[in-house]
Amino acid sequence: MPAPILDFDALARAISGRTVLCIGDIMLDEFVYGEVSRISPEAPAPVISAQRSEIHVGGAGNVARNVAALGARCIFVGLVGEDDSGRRLASALAQHAGIDSVLVCDPSRPTTRKVRFVSEHFSTHMLRADWEQALPASDAIETKLIEAILPLIARADIVLLSDYAKGVLTARVIRHTIDAARKLGKPVIVDPKSLNWAIYRGATLLTPNRKEFSEATRSRADTTQSIVDASEDVMRLADCEAILVTLGEDGMTLVPRGGEAVHVPAFPVKVRDVSGAGDTVAAALAVSLAAGADWDTALRMANAAAAVAVGKQGTASVSAAELRRKILPHAYLAAEEKIVLEPDTLDAQLVEWRKQGLRVGFTNGCFDILHPGHVKVLTAARAACDRLIVGLNSDASVRRLKGADRPVQDERARAEVLAALEAVDLVVIFEEDTPIELITRITPGVLVKGGDYTREQVVGHEIVEAAGGTVVLVDILQGFSTTALVHRARGGGK
């Protein structure tokens, strides 16, 4: 079965027509940025000279912001107090065109507010002050929340529960929401806070971080296998379809019920601020699954979204354009460095990439006259892996395959054109009629060809699959053919 590819543009179009119902604990996040200048004489603590401040919609409200930023609509249900912070949150949410908010007001409690003091130069959090009442909502407020939530479920494609343990997601609210969603066939994602996962029974996906997972399962969660082993029992307990464990700089591990676990390494990024990264992950998962993505695609979307979020200051949202740039990043090497002339160079690069835990993909062809059909295959191939190697038939190989009047461009020219493409990380010229020797040498994790081939026709599929890799077939773009273009250019007509 061919592995799915991440066609980001098609997925983004599907996301734009989806609605996420997000329920959870909203909070006002304030960030005060300044320079640490000295140590306070009154106490052994640094003095920060405030220079600027920012206000963000935080907690579950940040999940809603990310859902909207990624192109979907969000219906948000939360709880605020009858105070200035609650009014500021309501006003901020009203300014987001993609968010419809239903804020239940509880006059007996303050709106959750968090103020962080951050060193501007070092991007280091020096202090956080919280104003909150982290108690379950009263019976009356609980009833108001349930009455607000239930009619909204039918309008959503997916339900997301963002639990910060501030009082919104009581056991009763959770139970009513999940049961109603299941009756309507709506998937439910839970970003859990309670260690008793039985209260989330019936959810589709749980997304704990490593600490939450370890405490809930009483496991070390220090390897993929230990996460898989611990997940089996809790998935039965929670009657969920999958668990995604976020591991910070170690990436993410997804364990589907009855399927193979998938681990993705974190993107190599400079971390500026991890505030709200979990919100971004939950939002990316929700919009992807709502749009019909499979587990693997949703996982890769969430991983890329987290990498964008931690590179920003404050409680950040991630746009679809930023996510696209991360998923289809700029080429790893400069064009002149991408053409491999020595086998040792290829081997050294493969060792380095695999040391980083990167998934290497491979495709091949003559690429005599590059056209939009080629570009589509190469872009899709790059979307299916972390680094893409293109095998290029040599001039002698092309002549044997295409005839004495081909190639139109020599191998160096063809290699340079391919190397200039953002989607291509390495170009390797091979002399044989097929790339079987090159595929054996590389043993890629992903082998990509156009959809005019069947899996059995793809050269090297046995080698790749025997090593645990996958074959990806990309639908070809109709109306483009190098042979037809050459014929036309030589005066042969259409």
Coordinates of C-alpha atoms in Angstrom, one line a residue:
M1 CA 0.0 0.0 0.0
P2 CA 1.6 3.3 -1.0
A3 CA 2.3 5.7 1.9
P4 CA 0.4 8.9 1.9
I5 CA 2.1 12.1 0.9
L6 CA 1.7 15.5 2.6
D7 CA 0.2 17.5 -0.2
F8 CA 0.2 20.7 1.9
D9 CA -1.7 22.9 -0.5
A10 CA -4.5 20.4 -1.0
L11 CA -4.7 19.9 2.8
A12 CA -4.8 23.6 3.4
R13 CA -7.7 24.0 1.0
A14 CA -9.5 21.2 2.9
I15 CA -8.7 22.8 6.2
S16 CA -10.3 26.1 5.1
G17 CA -13.7 24.5 5.0
R18 CA -13.6 22.8 8.4
T19 CA -14.8 23.9 11.9
V20 CA -13.2 22.9 15.2
L21 CA -15.1 23.2 18.5
C22 CA -12.6 24.0 21.1
I23 CA -13.5 23.9 24.8
G24 CA -11.2 24.7 27.7
D25 CA -9.5 27.0 30.1
I26 CA -8.9 30.4 28.6
M27 CA -6.4 32.8 30.3
L28 CA -4.9 36.2 29.8
D29 CA -1.2 35.9 29.1
E30 CA 0.9 39.0 29.6
F31 CA 4.6 39.2 28.8
V32 CA 6.8 42.0 30.1
Y33 CA 10.1 42.2 28.3
G34 CA 13.2 44.0 29.5
E35 CA 16.9 43.9 30.3
V36 CA 18.4 42.2 33.3
S37 CA 20.7 44.9 34.7
R38 CA 21.8 44.0 38.2
I39 CA 20.9 41.9 41.3
S40 CA 18.4 43.4 43.7
P41 CA 19.9 44.5 47.0
E42 CA 16.7 43.6 48.8
A43 CA 16.7 40.0 47.7
P44 CA 19.0 37.7 45.8
A45 CA 17.1 38.0 42.5
P46 CA 17.8 39.8 39.2
V47 CA 16.3 43.2 38.5
I48 CA 14.6 43.4 35.1
S49 CA 14.2 46.9 33.6
A50 CA 10.8 46.7 31.7
Q51 CA 10.9 48.0 28.2
R52 CA 7.8 46.7 26.5
S53 CA 4.8 44.4 27.2
E54 CA 2.5 42.2 25.1
I55 CA -0.9 40.7 25.8
H56 CA -2.0 37.4 24.3
V57 CA -5.1 35.1 24.5
G58 CA -3.6 32.1 26.3
G59 CA -4.5 28.6 27.3
A60 CA -7.3 27.1 25.4
G61 CA -7.9 30.5 23.8
N62 CA -4.5 30.1 22.2
V63 CA -5.6 26.8 20.7
A64 CA -8.5 28.7 19.2
R65 CA -6.2 31.4 17.8
N66 CA -4.0 28.7 16.2
V67 CA -7.0 26.9 14.7
A68 CA -8.1 30.2 13.0
A69 CA -4.5 31.1 12.0
L70 CA -4.2 27.7 10.2
G71 CA -7.3 28.5 8.1
A72 CA -10.1 26.7 9.8
R73 CA -13.0 28.2 11.8
C74 CA -13.1 27.8 15.5
I75 CA -16.1 27.8 17.9
F76 CA -14.7 28.4 21.3
V77 CA -16.3 27.8 24.7
G78 CA -14.6 29.0 27.9
L79 CA -15.0 30.5 31.3
V80 CA -14.1 34.0 32.5
G81 CA -14.7 36.1 35.6
E82 CA -16.7 39.3 35.8
D83 CA -13.5 41.5 35.6
D84 CA -11.2 43.5 33.4
S85 CA -9.2 40.5 32.3
G86 CA -12.3 38.7 31.2
R87 CA -13.5 41.8 29.2
R88 CA -10.0 42.1 27.6
L89 CA -10.2 38.4 26.6
A90 CA -13.7 38.8 25.1
S91 CA -12.6 41.8 23.2
A92 CA -9.4 40.1 21.9
L93 CA -11.4 37.0 20.7
A94 CA -14.0 39.2 19.0
Q95 CA -11.2 40.7 16.8
H96 CA -10.4 37.2 15.3
A97 CA -12.5 36.8 12.2
G98 CA -12.1 33.0 12.4
I99 CA -13.3 32.6 16.0
D100 CA -16.9 32.5 17.3
S101 CA -16.6 32.6 21.1
V102 CA -19.1 31.6 23.8
L103 CA -17.7 32.8 27.1
V104 CA -19.6 31.7 30.2
C105 CA -19.2 34.3 33.0
D106 CA -18.7 33.2 36.6
P107 CA -18.8 36.3 38.9
S108 CA -17.4 34.2 41.8
R109 CA -14.0 33.6 40.3
P110 CA -11.3 35.7 38.7
T111 CA -10.3 35.3 35.1
T112 CA -7.1 33.3 34.9
R113 CA -4.2 35.8 34.3
K114 CA -0.5 35.0 34.0
V115 CA 2.2 37.7 33.8
R116 CA 5.7 36.6 32.7
F117 CA 8.8 38.7 33.0
V118 CA 11.3 37.9 30.3
S119 CA 14.9 38.8 29.6
E120 CA 14.8 40.4 26.1
H121 CA 18.4 39.6 25.4
F122 CA 18.5 36.0 26.5
S123 CA 14.8 35.2 25.9
T124 CA 14.8 33.7 29.4
H125 CA 11.7 33.7 31.6
M126 CA 12.7 35.3 34.9
L127 CA 9.4 35.1 36.8
R128 CA 5.8 34.3 36.4
A129 CA 3.0 35.7 38.5
D130 CA -0.5 34.0 38.4
W131 CA -3.9 35.2 39.3
E132 CA -6.3 32.2 39.3
Q133 CA -8.8 30.0 41.1
A134 CA -7.9 26.5 39.9
L135 CA -11.1 24.9 41.2
P136 CA -13.8 22.9 39.3
A137 CA -16.7 25.0 38.2
S138 CA -19.8 25.0 40.5
D139 CA -22.8 22.9 39.6
A140 CA -24.6 25.9 38.2
I141 CA -21.7 27.0 36.1
E142 CA -21.1 23.5 35.0
T143 CA -24.7 23.3 33.8
K144 CA -24.3 26.5 31.9
L145 CA -21.2 25.2 30.2
I146 CA -22.9 22.0 29.1
E147 CA -25.9 23.8 27.8
A148 CA -23.6 26.1 25.8
I149 CA -21.5 23.2 24.4
L150 CA -24.0 20.5 23.4
P151 CA -25.9 22.5 20.6
L152 CA -22.5 23.5 19.1
I153 CA -21.2 20.0 18.5
A154 CA -23.3 19.4 15.4
R155 CA -21.7 22.5 13.8
A156 CA -18.2 21.1 14.2
D157 CA -16.1 18.6 12.3
I158 CA -14.0 17.8 15.3
V159 CA -14.0 18.6 19.1
L160 CA -10.9 19.6 21.0
L161 CA -10.8 19.6 24.8
S162 CA -7.9 21.8 26.1
D163 CA -7.6 21.0 29.8
Y164 CA -5.4 23.3 31.9
A165 CA -7.1 22.2 35.2
K166 CA -8.6 25.6 35.9
G167 CA -12.1 24.4 36.3
V168 CA -13.9 24.3 32.9
L169 CA -13.3 20.6 32.0
T170 CA -14.9 18.9 35.0
A171 CA -15.7 15.2 34.8
R172 CA -19.3 16.0 34.1
V173 CA -18.6 18.5 31.3
I174 CA -16.1 16.1 29.7
R175 CA -18.5 13.1 29.9
H176 CA -21.5 15.1 28.3
T177 CA -19.2 16.4 25.6
I178 CA -17.5 13.2 24.6
D179 CA -20.8 11.2 24.7
A180 CA -22.6 13.7 22.5
A181 CA -19.7 13.9 20.1
R182 CA -19.6 10.1 19.7
K183 CA -23.3 10.0 19.0
L184 CA -22.8 12.5 16.2
G185 CA -19.7 10.7 14.9
K186 CA -17.4 13.6 15.7
P187 CA -13.8 12.8 16.6
V188 CA -12.6 14.2 20.0
I189 CA -9.0 15.3 20.8
V190 CA -8.0 15.8 24.4
D191 CA -5.0 17.7 25.6
P192 CA -5.2 16.1 29.1
K193 CA -4.3 17.5 32.5
S194 CA -5.9 15.0 34.8
L195 CA -3.8 11.9 35.6
N196 CA -7.0 9.9 35.7
W197 CA -7.4 9.2 32.0
A198 CA -10.6 7.2 32.6
I199 CA -12.5 10.5 32.7
Y200 CA -11.6 11.0 29.0
R201 CA -13.0 7.6 28.0
G202 CA -14.2 7.5 24.5
A203 CA -12.0 10.3 23.1
T204 CA -10.3 9.7 19.8
L205 CA -6.8 11.0 20.6
L206 CA -5.0 12.0 23.8
T207 CA -2.0 14.4 23.5
P208 CA 0.0 14.4 26.7
N209 CA 3.5 15.7 27.0
R210 CA 6.2 13.3 28.3
K211 CA 5.8 14.4 32.0
E212 CA 2.0 14.0 31.9
F213 CA 2.3 10.6 30.1
S214 CA 4.9 9.3 32.5
E215 CA 2.8 10.3 35.6
A216 CA -0.4 9.0 34.2
T217 CA 1.1 5.6 33.1
R218 CA 3.7 5.4 35.8
S219 CA 6.3 4.7 33.1
R220 CA 9.7 6.3 32.3
A221 CA 8.7 7.2 28.8
D222 CA 12.3 7.4 27.8
T223 CA 12.2 5.4 24.6
T224 CA 9.7 4.8 21.9
Q225 CA 9.3 1.2 23.0
S226 CA 8.6 2.2 26.6
I227 CA 5.9 4.7 25.3
V228 CA 4.4 2.0 23.1
D229 CA 4.3 -0.5 26.0
A230 CA 2.7 1.9 28.4
S231 CA 0.2 3.1 25.9
E232 CA -1.4 -0.2 25.3
D233 CA -3.1 -0.5 28.7
V234 CA -4.1 3.2 28.9
M235 CA -5.7 3.1 25.5
R236 CA -7.9 0.3 26.6
L237 CA -8.7 2.1 29.8
A238 CA -9.5 5.3 27.9
D239 CA -11.1 3.6 24.9
C240 CA -9.2 5.9 22.6
E241 CA -7.8 5.3 19.1
A242 CA -4.4 6.8 19.6
I243 CA -2.0 8.6 22.0
L244 CA 0.4 11.2 20.9
V245 CA 3.2 12.0 23.3
T246 CA 5.1 15.3 22.8
L247 CA 8.7 15.0 23.8
G248 CA 10.1 18.5 23.4
E249 CA 13.5 18.5 21.7
D250 CA 13.2 14.7 21.2
G251 CA 10.2 15.1 18.8
M252 CA 6.9 13.2 19.1
T253 CA 5.7 9.6 19.2
L254 CA 2.3 8.6 18.0
V255 CA 0.9 5.2 19.1
P256 CA -2.3 4.2 17.3
R257 CA -4.4 1.4 18.7
G258 CA -3.7 -1.8 16.8
G259 CA -1.1 -0.1 14.5
E260 CA 2.6 0.7 14.3
A261 CA 4.0 3.5 16.4
V262 CA 5.4 6.5 14.5
H263 CA 8.2 8.7 15.9
V264 CA 9.3 11.9 14.3
P265 CA 12.3 13.9 15.4
A266 CA 12.0 17.5 16.3
F267 CA 13.0 20.0 13.7
P268 CA 16.5 21.6 14.4
V269 CA 15.4 25.1 15.4
K270 CA 16.6 27.8 17.8
V271 CA 14.1 27.7 20.7
R272 CA 13.1 31.2 21.8
D273 CA 10.0 30.4 23.9
V274 CA 8.1 27.2 24.5
S275 CA 5.0 29.0 25.9
G276 CA 1.9 27.7 24.1
A277 CA 3.7 25.2 21.9
G278 CA 1.4 22.4 23.1
D279 CA -1.6 24.6 22.1
T280 CA -0.2 24.8 18.6
V281 CA 0.3 21.0 18.4
A282 CA -3.3 20.4 19.5
A283 CA -4.6 22.9 16.9
A284 CA -2.6 21.5 14.1
L285 CA -3.7 18.0 14.9
A286 CA -7.3 19.1 15.1
V287 CA -7.4 21.0 11.7
S288 CA -5.5 18.2 10.0
L289 CA -7.7 15.4 11.2
A290 CA -10.8 17.5 10.6
A291 CA -9.7 17.8 7.0
G292 CA -9.4 14.1 6.6
A293 CA -5.6 13.6 7.1
D294 CA -4.3 10.3 8.3
W295 CA -2.3 9.9 11.5
D296 CA 1.1 10.2 9.8
T297 CA 0.2 13.4 8.0
A298 CA -1.4 15.0 11.1
L299 CA 1.7 14.1 13.1
R300 CA 4.0 15.7 10.6
M301 CA 1.8 18.8 10.5
A302 CA 1.8 19.1 14.3
N303 CA 5.6 18.6 14.5
A304 CA 6.3 21.3 12.0
A305 CA 3.8 23.7 13.7
A306 CA 5.5 23.2 17.0
A307 CA 8.9 24.0 15.4
V308 CA 7.5 27.3 14.2
A309 CA 5.9 28.1 17.5
V310 CA 8.9 27.7 19.7
G311 CA 10.9 30.0 17.4
K312 CA 8.7 32.9 18.4
Q313 CA 8.4 35.0 21.5
G314 CA 5.3 34.8 23.7
T315 CA 2.2 32.7 23.3
A316 CA 2.4 32.4 19.6
S317 CA 0.0 31.3 16.8
V318 CA 1.3 29.8 13.6
S319 CA -0.1 30.7 10.2
A320 CA -0.7 28.4 7.3
A321 CA 2.1 30.2 5.3
E322 CA 4.6 29.7 8.1
L323 CA 3.7 26.1 8.4
R324 CA 4.1 25.6 4.6
R325 CA 7.6 27.1 4.8
K326 CA 8.5 24.7 7.6
I327 CA 7.1 21.6 5.9
L328 CA 8.6 22.5 2.5
P329 CA 11.7 24.3 3.7
H330 CA 14.5 25.9 1.8
A331 CA 17.0 23.5 0.4
Y332 CA 19.5 22.2 2.9
L333 CA 22.5 23.0 0.7
A334 CA 23.4 25.6 -1.8
A335 CA 22.9 24.6 -5.5
E336 CA 26.6 24.1 -6.2
E337 CA 26.9 21.8 -3.2
K338 CA 24.1 19.5 -4.1
I339 CA 25.6 17.7 -7.1
V340 CA 27.4 14.6 -5.9
L341 CA 30.5 13.8 -7.8
E342 CA 32.1 11.3 -5.5
P343 CA 30.5 8.2 -3.8
D344 CA 32.2 9.1 -0.5
T345 CA 30.5 12.4 -0.5
L346 CA 27.1 10.7 -0.7
D347 CA 28.0 8.2 2.0
A348 CA 29.1 10.9 4.4
Q349 CA 26.0 13.0 3.8
L350 CA 23.8 9.9 4.4
V351 CA 25.6 9.2 7.7
E352 CA 25.0 12.8 8.9
W353 CA 21.3 12.8 8.0
R354 CA 20.7 9.5 9.6
K355 CA 22.5 10.6 12.7
Q356 CA 20.0 13.4 12.9
G357 CA 17.1 11.0 12.6
L358 CA 16.0 12.4 9.2
R359 CA 13.9 10.4 6.7
V360 CA 15.7 10.2 3.4
G361 CA 13.7 10.0 0.2
F362 CA 14.7 9.1 -3.4
T363 CA 13.3 9.6 -6.9
N364 CA 14.9 9.4 -10.3
G365 CA 14.6 10.2 -13.9
C366 CA 16.2 11.8 -17.0
F367 CA 14.8 15.3 -16.4
D368 CA 15.9 16.3 -19.9
I369 CA 13.6 19.3 -20.2
L370 CA 12.2 20.2 -16.8
H371 CA 8.4 20.9 -16.9
P372 CA 5.6 21.4 -14.4
G373 CA 4.9 17.6 -14.2
H374 CA 8.5 17.1 -13.0
V375 CA 8.1 19.9 -10.5
K376 CA 4.9 18.4 -9.0
V377 CA 6.6 15.0 -8.5
L378 CA 9.7 16.5 -7.0
T379 CA 7.7 18.8 -4.6
A380 CA 5.5 15.9 -3.5
A381 CA 8.6 13.7 -3.1
R382 CA 10.2 16.3 -0.8
A383 CA 6.9 16.6 1.2
A384 CA 7.1 12.8 1.9
C385 CA 10.6 13.0 3.5
D386 CA 13.1 15.2 5.3
R387 CA 15.8 15.1 2.7
L388 CA 15.3 14.3 -1.0
I389 CA 18.0 12.7 -3.3
V390 CA 17.4 12.7 -7.0
G391 CA 19.0 10.0 -9.1
L392 CA 19.8 11.5 -12.6
N393 CA 20.4 9.3 -15.7
S394 CA 23.8 10.0 -17.3
D395 CA 24.0 11.1 -20.9
A396 CA 25.0 7.6 -22.0
S397 CA 22.1 6.1 -20.0
V398 CA 19.6 8.6 -21.6
R399 CA 20.8 7.7 -25.1
R400 CA 20.3 4.0 -24.5
L401 CA 16.8 4.7 -23.1
K402 CA 15.6 7.5 -25.4
G403 CA 17.6 7.2 -28.6
A404 CA 20.7 8.8 -30.2
D405 CA 19.2 12.3 -30.4
R406 CA 18.7 12.6 -26.6
P407 CA 19.4 14.1 -24.2
V408 CA 18.8 17.6 -25.3
Q409 CA 20.8 18.9 -22.4
D410 CA 24.0 17.2 -21.1
E411 CA 24.1 15.7 -17.6
R412 CA 25.8 18.6 -16.0
A413 CA 23.2 21.1 -17.3
R414 CA 20.4 18.8 -16.1
A415 CA 22.0 18.4 -12.7
E416 CA 22.4 22.1 -12.2
V417 CA 18.8 22.8 -13.1
L418 CA 17.6 20.1 -10.6
A419 CA 20.0 21.4 -7.9
A420 CA 18.5 24.9 -8.2
L421 CA 15.1 23.6 -7.1
E422 CA 14.2 24.1 -3.5
A423 CA 12.7 20.6 -3.2
V424 CA 15.9 18.9 -4.1
D425 CA 18.7 18.2 -1.5
L426 CA 21.1 16.1 -3.5
V427 CA 21.6 15.1 -7.2
V428 CA 23.4 11.9 -8.0
I429 CA 24.2 11.0 -11.6
F430 CA 24.2 7.2 -12.4
E431 CA 25.5 5.4 -15.5
E432 CA 23.3 2.3 -15.4
D433 CA 19.9 2.0 -17.2
T434 CA 18.1 1.8 -13.8
P435 CA 19.0 3.3 -10.4
I436 CA 18.9 -0.1 -8.6
E437 CA 22.6 0.1 -7.5
L438 CA 22.1 3.6 -6.3
I439 CA 18.9 2.7 -4.4
T440 CA 20.8 -0.2 -2.8
R441 CA 23.6 2.1 -1.7
I442 CA 21.2 4.7 -0.3
T443 CA 18.4 2.4 1.0
P444 CA 16.0 5.3 1.3
G445 CA 13.1 5.4 3.7
V446 CA 10.8 6.7 1.0
L447 CA 10.9 5.8 -2.8
V448 CA 8.8 8.1 -5.0
K449 CA 7.7 7.8 -8.6
G450 CA 4.9 9.2 -10.8
G451 CA 1.5 7.6 -10.7
D452 CA 1.9 6.3 -14.2
Y453 CA 3.8 3.4 -12.5
T454 CA 2.4 0.7 -10.3
R455 CA 4.2 -0.2 -7.1
E456 CA 5.5 -3.4 -8.6
Q457 CA 6.9 -1.5 -11.6
V458 CA 8.9 0.9 -9.4
V459 CA 12.6 -0.2 -9.6
G460 CA 14.0 -0.9 -6.1
H461 CA 10.6 -1.2 -4.3
E462 CA 11.7 -4.6 -2.9
I463 CA 14.9 -3.2 -1.4
V464 CA 13.1 -0.2 0.2
E465 CA 10.2 -2.2 1.6
A466 CA 12.5 -4.9 2.9
A467 CA 14.3 -2.3 4.9
G468 CA 11.1 -0.9 6.4
G469 CA 10.6 1.9 3.9
T470 CA 7.6 2.9 1.8
V471 CA 6.8 3.5 -1.9
V472 CA 4.9 6.7 -2.7
L473 CA 3.1 7.1 -6.1
V474 CA 2.4 10.7 -7.0
D475 CA -0.5 11.5 -9.4
I476 CA 1.1 12.9 -12.6
L477 CA 0.1 16.2 -14.1
Q478 CA -1.6 15.5 -17.4
G479 CA -0.5 17.3 -20.6
F480 CA 3.2 17.4 -19.9
S481 CA 5.7 15.1 -21.6
T482 CA 9.4 15.7 -22.3
T483 CA 9.3 13.7 -25.5
A484 CA 6.3 15.7 -26.7
L485 CA 8.1 19.0 -25.8
V486 CA 11.2 17.9 -27.7
H487 CA 9.1 16.9 -30.7
R488 CA 7.3 20.2 -30.7
A489 CA 10.6 22.2 -30.4
R490 CA 12.0 20.4 -33.4
G491 CA 9.1 21.4 -35.5
G492 CA 7.0 18.4 -35.1
G493 CA 3.9 20.3 -34.3
K494 CA 1.6 19.7 -31.3

